PDB file of C-alpha atoms in Angstrom:
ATOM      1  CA  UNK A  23       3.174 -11.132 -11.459  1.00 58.00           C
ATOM      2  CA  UNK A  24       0.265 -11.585  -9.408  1.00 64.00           C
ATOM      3  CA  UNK A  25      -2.799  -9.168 -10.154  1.00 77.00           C
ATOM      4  CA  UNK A  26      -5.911  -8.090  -8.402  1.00 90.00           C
ATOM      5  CA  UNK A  27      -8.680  -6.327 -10.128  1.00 94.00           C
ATOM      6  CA  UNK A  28     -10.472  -3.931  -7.894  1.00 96.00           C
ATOM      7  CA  UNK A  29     -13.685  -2.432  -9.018  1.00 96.00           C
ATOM      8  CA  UNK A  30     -15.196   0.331  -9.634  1.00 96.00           C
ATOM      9  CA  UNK A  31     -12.393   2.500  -9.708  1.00 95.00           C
ATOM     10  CA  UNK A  32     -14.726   5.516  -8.259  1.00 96.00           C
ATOM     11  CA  UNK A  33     -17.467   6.030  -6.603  1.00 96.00           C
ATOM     12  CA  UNK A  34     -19.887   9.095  -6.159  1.00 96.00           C
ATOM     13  CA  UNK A  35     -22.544   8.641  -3.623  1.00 96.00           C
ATOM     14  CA  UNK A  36     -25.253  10.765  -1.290  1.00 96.00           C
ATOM     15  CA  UNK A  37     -24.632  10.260   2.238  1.00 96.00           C
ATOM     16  CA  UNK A  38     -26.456   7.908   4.114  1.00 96.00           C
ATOM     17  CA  UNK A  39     -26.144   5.590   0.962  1.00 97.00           C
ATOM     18  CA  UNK A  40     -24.327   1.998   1.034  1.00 97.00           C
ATOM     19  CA  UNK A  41     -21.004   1.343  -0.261  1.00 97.00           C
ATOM     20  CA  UNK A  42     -19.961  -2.558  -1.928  1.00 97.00           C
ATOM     21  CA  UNK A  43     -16.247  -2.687  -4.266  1.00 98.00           C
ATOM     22  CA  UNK A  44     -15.066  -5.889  -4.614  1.00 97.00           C
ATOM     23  CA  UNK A  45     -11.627  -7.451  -5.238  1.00 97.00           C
ATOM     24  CA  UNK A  46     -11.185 -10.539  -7.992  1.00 96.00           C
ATOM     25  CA  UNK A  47      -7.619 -12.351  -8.674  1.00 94.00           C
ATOM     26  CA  UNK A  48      -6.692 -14.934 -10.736  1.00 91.00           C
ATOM     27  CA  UNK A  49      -4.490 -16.314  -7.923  1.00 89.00           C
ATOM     28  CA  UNK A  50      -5.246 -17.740  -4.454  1.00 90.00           C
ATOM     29  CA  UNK A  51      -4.380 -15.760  -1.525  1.00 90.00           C
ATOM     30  CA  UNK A  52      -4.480 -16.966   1.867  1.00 88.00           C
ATOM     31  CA  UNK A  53      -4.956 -13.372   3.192  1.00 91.00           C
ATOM     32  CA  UNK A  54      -7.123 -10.958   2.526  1.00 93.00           C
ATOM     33  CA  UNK A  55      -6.803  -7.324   3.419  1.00 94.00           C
ATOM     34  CA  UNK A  56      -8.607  -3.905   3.340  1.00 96.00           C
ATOM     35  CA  UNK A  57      -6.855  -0.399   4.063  1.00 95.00           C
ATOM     36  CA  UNK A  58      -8.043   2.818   3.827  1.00 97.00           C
ATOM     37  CA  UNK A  59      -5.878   6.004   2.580  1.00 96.00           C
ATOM     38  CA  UNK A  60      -7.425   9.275   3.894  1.00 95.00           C
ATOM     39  CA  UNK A  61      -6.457  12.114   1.485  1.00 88.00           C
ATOM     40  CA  UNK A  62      -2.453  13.577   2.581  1.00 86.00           C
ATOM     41  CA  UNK A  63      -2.002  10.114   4.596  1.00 91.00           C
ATOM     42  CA  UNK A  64      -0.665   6.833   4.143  1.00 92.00           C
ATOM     43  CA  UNK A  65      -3.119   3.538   3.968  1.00 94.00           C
ATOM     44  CA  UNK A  66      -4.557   2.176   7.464  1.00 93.00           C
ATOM     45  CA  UNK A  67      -5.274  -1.314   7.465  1.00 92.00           C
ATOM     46  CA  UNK A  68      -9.541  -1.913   8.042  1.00 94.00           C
ATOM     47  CA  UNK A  69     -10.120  -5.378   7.758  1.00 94.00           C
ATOM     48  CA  UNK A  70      -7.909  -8.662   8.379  1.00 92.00           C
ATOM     49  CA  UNK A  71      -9.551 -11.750   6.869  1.00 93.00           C
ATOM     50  CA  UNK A  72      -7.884 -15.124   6.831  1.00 91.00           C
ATOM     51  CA  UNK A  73     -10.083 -18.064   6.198  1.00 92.00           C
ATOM     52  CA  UNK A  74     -12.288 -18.693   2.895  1.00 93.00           C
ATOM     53  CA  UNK A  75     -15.891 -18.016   3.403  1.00 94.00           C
ATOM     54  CA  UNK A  76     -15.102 -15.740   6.647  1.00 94.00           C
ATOM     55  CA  UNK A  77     -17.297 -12.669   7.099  1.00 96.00           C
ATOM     56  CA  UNK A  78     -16.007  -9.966   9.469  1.00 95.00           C
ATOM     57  CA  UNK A  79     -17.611  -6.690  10.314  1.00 95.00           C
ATOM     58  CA  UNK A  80     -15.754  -3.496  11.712  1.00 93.00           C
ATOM     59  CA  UNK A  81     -18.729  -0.695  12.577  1.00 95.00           C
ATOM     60  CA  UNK A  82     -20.411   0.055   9.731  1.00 97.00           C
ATOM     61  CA  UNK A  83     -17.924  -1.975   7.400  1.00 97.00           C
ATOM     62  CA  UNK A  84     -18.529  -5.545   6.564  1.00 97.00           C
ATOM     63  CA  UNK A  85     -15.894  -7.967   4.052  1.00 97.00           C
ATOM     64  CA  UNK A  86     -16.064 -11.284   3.406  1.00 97.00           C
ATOM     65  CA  UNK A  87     -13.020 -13.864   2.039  1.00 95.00           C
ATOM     66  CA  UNK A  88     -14.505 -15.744  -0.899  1.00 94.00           C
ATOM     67  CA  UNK A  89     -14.779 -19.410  -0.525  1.00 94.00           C
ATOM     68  CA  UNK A  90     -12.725 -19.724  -3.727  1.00 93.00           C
ATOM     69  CA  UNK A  91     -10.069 -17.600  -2.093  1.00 92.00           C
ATOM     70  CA  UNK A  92      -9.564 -15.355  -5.365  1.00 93.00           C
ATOM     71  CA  UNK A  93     -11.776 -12.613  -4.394  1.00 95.00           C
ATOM     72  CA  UNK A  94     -13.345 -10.641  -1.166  1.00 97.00           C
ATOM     73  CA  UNK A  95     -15.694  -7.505  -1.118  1.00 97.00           C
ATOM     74  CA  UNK A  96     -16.057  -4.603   1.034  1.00 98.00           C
ATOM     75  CA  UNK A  97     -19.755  -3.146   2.048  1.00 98.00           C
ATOM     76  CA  UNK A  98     -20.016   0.113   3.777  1.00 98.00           C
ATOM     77  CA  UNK A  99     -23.579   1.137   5.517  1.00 97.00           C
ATOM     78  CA  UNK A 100     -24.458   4.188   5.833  1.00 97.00           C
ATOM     79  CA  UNK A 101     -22.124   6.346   4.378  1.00 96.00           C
ATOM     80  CA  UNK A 102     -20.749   9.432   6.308  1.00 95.00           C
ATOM     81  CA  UNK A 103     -18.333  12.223   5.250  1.00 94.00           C
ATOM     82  CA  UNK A 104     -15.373  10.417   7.018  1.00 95.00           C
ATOM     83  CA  UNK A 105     -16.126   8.139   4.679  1.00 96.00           C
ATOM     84  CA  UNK A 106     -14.398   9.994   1.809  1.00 96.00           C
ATOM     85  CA  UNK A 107     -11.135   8.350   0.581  1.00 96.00           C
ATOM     86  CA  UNK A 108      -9.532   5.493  -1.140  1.00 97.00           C
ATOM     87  CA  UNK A 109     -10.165   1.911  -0.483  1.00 97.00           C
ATOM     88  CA  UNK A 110      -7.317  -0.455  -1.537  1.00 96.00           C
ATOM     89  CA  UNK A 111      -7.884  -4.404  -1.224  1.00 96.00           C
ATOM     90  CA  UNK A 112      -4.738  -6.876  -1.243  1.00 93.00           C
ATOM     91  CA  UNK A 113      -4.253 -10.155  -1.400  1.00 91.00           C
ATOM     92  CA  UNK A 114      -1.101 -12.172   1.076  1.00 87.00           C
ATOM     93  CA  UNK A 115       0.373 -14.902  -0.118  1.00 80.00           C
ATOM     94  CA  UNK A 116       3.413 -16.610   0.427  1.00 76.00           C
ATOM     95  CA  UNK A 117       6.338 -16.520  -2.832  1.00 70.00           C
ATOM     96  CA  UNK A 118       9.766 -18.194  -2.180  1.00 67.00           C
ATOM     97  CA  UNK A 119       9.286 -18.177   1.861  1.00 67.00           C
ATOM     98  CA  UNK A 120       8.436 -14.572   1.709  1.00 68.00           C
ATOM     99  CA  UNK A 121       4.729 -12.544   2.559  1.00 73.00           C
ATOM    100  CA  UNK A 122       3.990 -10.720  -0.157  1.00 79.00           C
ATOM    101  CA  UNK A 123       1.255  -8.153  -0.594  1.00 86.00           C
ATOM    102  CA  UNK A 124      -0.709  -7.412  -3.802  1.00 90.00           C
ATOM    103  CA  UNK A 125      -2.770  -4.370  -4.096  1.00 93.00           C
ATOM    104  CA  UNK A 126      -6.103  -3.805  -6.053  1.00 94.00           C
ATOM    105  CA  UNK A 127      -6.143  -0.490  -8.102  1.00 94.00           C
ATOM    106  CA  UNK A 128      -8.100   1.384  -5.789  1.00 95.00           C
ATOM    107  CA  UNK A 129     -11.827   2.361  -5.414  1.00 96.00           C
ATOM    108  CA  UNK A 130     -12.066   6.303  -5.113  1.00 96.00           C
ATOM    109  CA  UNK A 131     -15.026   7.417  -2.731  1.00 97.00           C
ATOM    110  CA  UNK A 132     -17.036  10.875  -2.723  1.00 96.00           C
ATOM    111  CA  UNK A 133     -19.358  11.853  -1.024  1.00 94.00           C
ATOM    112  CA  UNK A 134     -22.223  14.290  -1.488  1.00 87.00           C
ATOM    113  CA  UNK A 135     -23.857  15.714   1.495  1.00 79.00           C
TER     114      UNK A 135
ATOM    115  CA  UNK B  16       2.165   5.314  19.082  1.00 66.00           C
ATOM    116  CA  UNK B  17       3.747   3.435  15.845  1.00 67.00           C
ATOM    117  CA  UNK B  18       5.580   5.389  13.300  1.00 89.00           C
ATOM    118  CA  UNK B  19       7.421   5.374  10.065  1.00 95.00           C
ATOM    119  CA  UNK B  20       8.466   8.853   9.022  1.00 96.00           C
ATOM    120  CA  UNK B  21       9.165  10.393   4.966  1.00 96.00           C
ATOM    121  CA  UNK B  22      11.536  12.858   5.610  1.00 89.00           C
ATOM    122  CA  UNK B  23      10.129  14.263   2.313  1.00 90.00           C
ATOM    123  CA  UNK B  24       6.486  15.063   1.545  1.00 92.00           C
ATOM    124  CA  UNK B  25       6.753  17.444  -1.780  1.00 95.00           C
ATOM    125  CA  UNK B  26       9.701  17.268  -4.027  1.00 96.00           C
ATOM    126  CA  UNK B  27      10.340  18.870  -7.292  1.00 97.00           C
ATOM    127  CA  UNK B  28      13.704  17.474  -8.989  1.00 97.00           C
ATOM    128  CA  UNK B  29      14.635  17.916 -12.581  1.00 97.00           C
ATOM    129  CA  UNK B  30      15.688  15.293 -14.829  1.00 98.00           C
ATOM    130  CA  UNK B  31      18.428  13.463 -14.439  1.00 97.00           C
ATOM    131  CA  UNK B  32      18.898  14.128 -10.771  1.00 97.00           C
ATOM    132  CA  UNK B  33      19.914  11.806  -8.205  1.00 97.00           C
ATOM    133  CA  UNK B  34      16.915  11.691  -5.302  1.00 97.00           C
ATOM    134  CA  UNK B  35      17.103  10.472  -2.258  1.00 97.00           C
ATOM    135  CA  UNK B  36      13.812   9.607  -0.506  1.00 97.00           C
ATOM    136  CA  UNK B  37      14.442   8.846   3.246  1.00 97.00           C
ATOM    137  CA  UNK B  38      11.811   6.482   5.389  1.00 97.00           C
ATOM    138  CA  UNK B  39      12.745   5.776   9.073  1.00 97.00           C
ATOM    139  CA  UNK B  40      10.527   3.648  11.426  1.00 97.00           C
ATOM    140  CA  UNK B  41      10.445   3.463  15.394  1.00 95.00           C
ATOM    141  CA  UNK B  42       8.862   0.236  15.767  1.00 92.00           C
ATOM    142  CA  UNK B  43      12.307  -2.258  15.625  1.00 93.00           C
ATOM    143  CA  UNK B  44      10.203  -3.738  12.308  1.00 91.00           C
ATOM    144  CA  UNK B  45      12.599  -5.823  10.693  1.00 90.00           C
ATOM    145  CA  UNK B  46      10.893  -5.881   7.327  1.00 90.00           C
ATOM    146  CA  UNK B  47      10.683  -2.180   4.879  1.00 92.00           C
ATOM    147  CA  UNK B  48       9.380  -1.645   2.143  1.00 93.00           C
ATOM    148  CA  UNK B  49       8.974   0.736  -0.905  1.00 96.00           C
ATOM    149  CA  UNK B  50       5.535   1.455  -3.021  1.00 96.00           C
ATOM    150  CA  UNK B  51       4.895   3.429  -5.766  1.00 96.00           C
ATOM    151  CA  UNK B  52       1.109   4.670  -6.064  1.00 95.00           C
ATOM    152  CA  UNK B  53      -0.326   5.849  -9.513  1.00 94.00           C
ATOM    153  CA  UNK B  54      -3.977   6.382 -10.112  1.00 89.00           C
ATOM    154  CA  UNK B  55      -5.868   3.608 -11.360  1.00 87.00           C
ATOM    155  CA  UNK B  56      -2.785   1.304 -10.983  1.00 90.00           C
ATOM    156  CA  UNK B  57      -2.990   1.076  -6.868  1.00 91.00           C
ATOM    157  CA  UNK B  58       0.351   0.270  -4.889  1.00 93.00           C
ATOM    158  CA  UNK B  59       3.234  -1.099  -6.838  1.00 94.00           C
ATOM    159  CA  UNK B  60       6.259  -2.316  -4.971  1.00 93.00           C
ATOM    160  CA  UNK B  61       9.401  -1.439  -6.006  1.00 96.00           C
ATOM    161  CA  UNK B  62      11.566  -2.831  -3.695  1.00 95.00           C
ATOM    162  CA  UNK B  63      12.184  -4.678   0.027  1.00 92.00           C
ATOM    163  CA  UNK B  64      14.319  -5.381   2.979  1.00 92.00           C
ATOM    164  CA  UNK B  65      14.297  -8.099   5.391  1.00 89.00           C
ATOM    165  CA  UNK B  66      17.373  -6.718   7.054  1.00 90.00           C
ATOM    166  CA  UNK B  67      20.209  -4.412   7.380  1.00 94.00           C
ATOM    167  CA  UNK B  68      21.828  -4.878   4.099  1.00 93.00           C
ATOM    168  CA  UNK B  69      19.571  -7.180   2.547  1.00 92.00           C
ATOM    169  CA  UNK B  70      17.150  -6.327  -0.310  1.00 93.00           C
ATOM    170  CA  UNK B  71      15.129  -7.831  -2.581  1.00 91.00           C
ATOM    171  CA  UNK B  72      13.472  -6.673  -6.183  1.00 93.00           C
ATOM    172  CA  UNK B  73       9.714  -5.948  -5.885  1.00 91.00           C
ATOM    173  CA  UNK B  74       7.493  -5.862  -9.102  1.00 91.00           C
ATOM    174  CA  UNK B  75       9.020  -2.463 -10.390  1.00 95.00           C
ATOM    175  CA  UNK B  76      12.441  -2.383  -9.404  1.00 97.00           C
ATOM    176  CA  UNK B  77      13.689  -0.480 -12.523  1.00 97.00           C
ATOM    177  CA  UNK B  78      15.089   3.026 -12.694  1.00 97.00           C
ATOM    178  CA  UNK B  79      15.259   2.382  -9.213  1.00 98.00           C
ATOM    179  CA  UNK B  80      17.567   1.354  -6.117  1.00 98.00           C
ATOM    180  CA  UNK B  81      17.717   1.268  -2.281  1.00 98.00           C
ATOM    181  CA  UNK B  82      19.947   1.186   0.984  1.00 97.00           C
ATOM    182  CA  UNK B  83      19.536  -0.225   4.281  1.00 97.00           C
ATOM    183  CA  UNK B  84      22.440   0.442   6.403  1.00 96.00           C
ATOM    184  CA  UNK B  85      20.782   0.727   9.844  1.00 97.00           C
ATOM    185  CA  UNK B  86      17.411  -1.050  10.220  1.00 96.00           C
ATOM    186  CA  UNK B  87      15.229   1.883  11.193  1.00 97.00           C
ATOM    187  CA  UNK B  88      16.465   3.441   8.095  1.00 97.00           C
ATOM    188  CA  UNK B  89      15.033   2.562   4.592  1.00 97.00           C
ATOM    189  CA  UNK B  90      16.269   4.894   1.792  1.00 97.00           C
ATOM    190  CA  UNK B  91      15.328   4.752  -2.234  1.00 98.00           C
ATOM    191  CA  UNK B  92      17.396   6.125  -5.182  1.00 98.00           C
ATOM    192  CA  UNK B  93      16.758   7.391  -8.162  1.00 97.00           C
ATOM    193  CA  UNK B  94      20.248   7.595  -9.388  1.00 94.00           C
ATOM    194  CA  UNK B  95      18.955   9.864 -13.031  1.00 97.00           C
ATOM    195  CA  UNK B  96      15.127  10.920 -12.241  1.00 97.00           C
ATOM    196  CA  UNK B  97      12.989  10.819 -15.584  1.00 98.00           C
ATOM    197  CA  UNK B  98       9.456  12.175 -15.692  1.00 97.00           C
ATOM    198  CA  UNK B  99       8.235   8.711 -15.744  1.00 97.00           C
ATOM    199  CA  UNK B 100       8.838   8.593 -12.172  1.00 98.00           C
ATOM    200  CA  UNK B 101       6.488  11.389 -10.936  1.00 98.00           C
ATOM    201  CA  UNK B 102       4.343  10.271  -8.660  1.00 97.00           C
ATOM    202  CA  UNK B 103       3.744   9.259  -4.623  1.00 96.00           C
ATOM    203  CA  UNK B 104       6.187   7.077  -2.728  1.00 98.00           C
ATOM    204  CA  UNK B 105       4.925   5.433  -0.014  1.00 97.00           C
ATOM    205  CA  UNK B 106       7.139   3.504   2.737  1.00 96.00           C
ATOM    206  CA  UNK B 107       5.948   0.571   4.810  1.00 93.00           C
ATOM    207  CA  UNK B 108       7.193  -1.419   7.573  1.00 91.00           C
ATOM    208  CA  UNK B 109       6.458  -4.580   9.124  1.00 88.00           C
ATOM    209  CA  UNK B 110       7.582  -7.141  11.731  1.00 86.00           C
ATOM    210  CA  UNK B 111       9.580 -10.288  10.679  1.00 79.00           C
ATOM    211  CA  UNK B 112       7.314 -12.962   9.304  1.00 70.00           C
ATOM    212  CA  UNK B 113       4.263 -10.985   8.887  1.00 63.00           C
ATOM    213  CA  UNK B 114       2.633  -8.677   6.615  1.00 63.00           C
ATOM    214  CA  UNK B 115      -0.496  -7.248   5.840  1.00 63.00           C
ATOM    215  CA  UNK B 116      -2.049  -7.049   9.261  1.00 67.00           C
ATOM    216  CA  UNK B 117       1.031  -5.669  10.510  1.00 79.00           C
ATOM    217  CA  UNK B 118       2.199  -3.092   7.928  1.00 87.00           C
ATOM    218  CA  UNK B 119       2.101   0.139   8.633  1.00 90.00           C
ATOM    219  CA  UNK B 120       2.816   3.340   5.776  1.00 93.00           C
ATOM    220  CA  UNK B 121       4.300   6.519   6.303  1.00 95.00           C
ATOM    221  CA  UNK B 122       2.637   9.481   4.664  1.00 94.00           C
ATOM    222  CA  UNK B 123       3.538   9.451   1.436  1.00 95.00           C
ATOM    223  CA  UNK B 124       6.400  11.177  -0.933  1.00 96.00           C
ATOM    224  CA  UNK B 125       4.791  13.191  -3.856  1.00 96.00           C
ATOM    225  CA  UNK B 126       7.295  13.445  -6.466  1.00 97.00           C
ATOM    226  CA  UNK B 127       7.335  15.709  -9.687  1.00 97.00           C
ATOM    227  CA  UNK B 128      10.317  15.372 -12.008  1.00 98.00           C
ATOM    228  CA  UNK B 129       9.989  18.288 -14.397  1.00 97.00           C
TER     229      UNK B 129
END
């Protein structure tokens, strides 16, 4: 099936320091999506994007659709405690008439105070 | 305030038991599904439902089934738990139609099979 490499897997950072992951795919997606899963808790959807090349900021979080449409990043400024968590990207495409969602592995925040 | 409930947050079954893991949502979402997180592998889905009855295989459907009878209620079955199937369940629901900006998980089902 469908695949998206997320990378890096973890991340160990001093606060106050920016955050980039990134999300690659083999396939086209006409979605792109970034959720957050706070440790005990389920993922919370961050950022929507839905047109190649679109760049959308949410506070101090910033991701950008790739023009190809196979790949989008995630920047964090400023790090912050809260901060601390997992960051999933996936990819929405349509299969037989259906949405379907495709997660990335995962990148794996901490942060040092 | 949107919800979808896991009736179940820590479980401990032993092999070859039947589980039950119960999601219910409160949001009239026509579309549930089930995800399987493992480190380093992200969210896998196992299976979904666009409707009362109605089900469909996701990527890792095996060792695994599901039962929609009422459509606030979304339950998966393990019918003989192995230890290959310890991990976190997560539930989702969405409206009809849509997906990713609209999906909303429960909490998560940590399951050990021992």
């Amino acid at each position: 099936g469908q695949q998206l490499n997320q990378s890096p897997q973890s991340m160990f950072i001093q606060e106050g320091e920016d955050v980039s992951m990134n999300c690659t795919s083999s396939s086209i997606f006409n979605t792109w999506l970034w959720y957050k899963q706070d440790p005990g808790e389920g993922p919370v959807l961050l950022i929507a994007l839905y047109k190649a090349g679109e760049l959308t900021s949410n506070g101090r979080l910033t991701a950008q659709f790739g023009i190809t449409r196979k790949d989008s990043f995630l920047n964090i400024s400023a790090s912050i405690p809260s901060d601390v968590g997992i960051y999933f990207c996936a990819g929405q495409a349509e299969v037989q008439g259906a949405q379907k969602l495709v997660f990335g592995q995962g990148t794996r925040l901490t942060i040092n105070p | 305030d949107v919800k979808v409930t896991q009736s179940s947050r820590y479980l401990v079954k032993r092999t070859g038991e039947k589980v039950f893991l119960e999601c219910v949502q409160d949001m009239d979402h026509e579309n549930m599904f089930w995800y399987r997180q493992d480190p380093g592998l992200g969210l896998r889905l196992i299976y979904f439902s666009y409707d009362v009855k109605m089900k469909e295989k996701g990527d890792i459907p095996e060792g695994y089934s599901v039962s929609r009878e009422k459509k606030e209620r979304f339950s998966l079955i393990l019918e003989s738990a192995s230890t290959n199937q310890t991990s976190m369940y997560l539930c989702a629901s969405s409206p009809a139609g849509k997906a990713g900006n609209t999906i909303y998980f429960g909490e998560g089902s940590w399951l050990t099979v021992v």
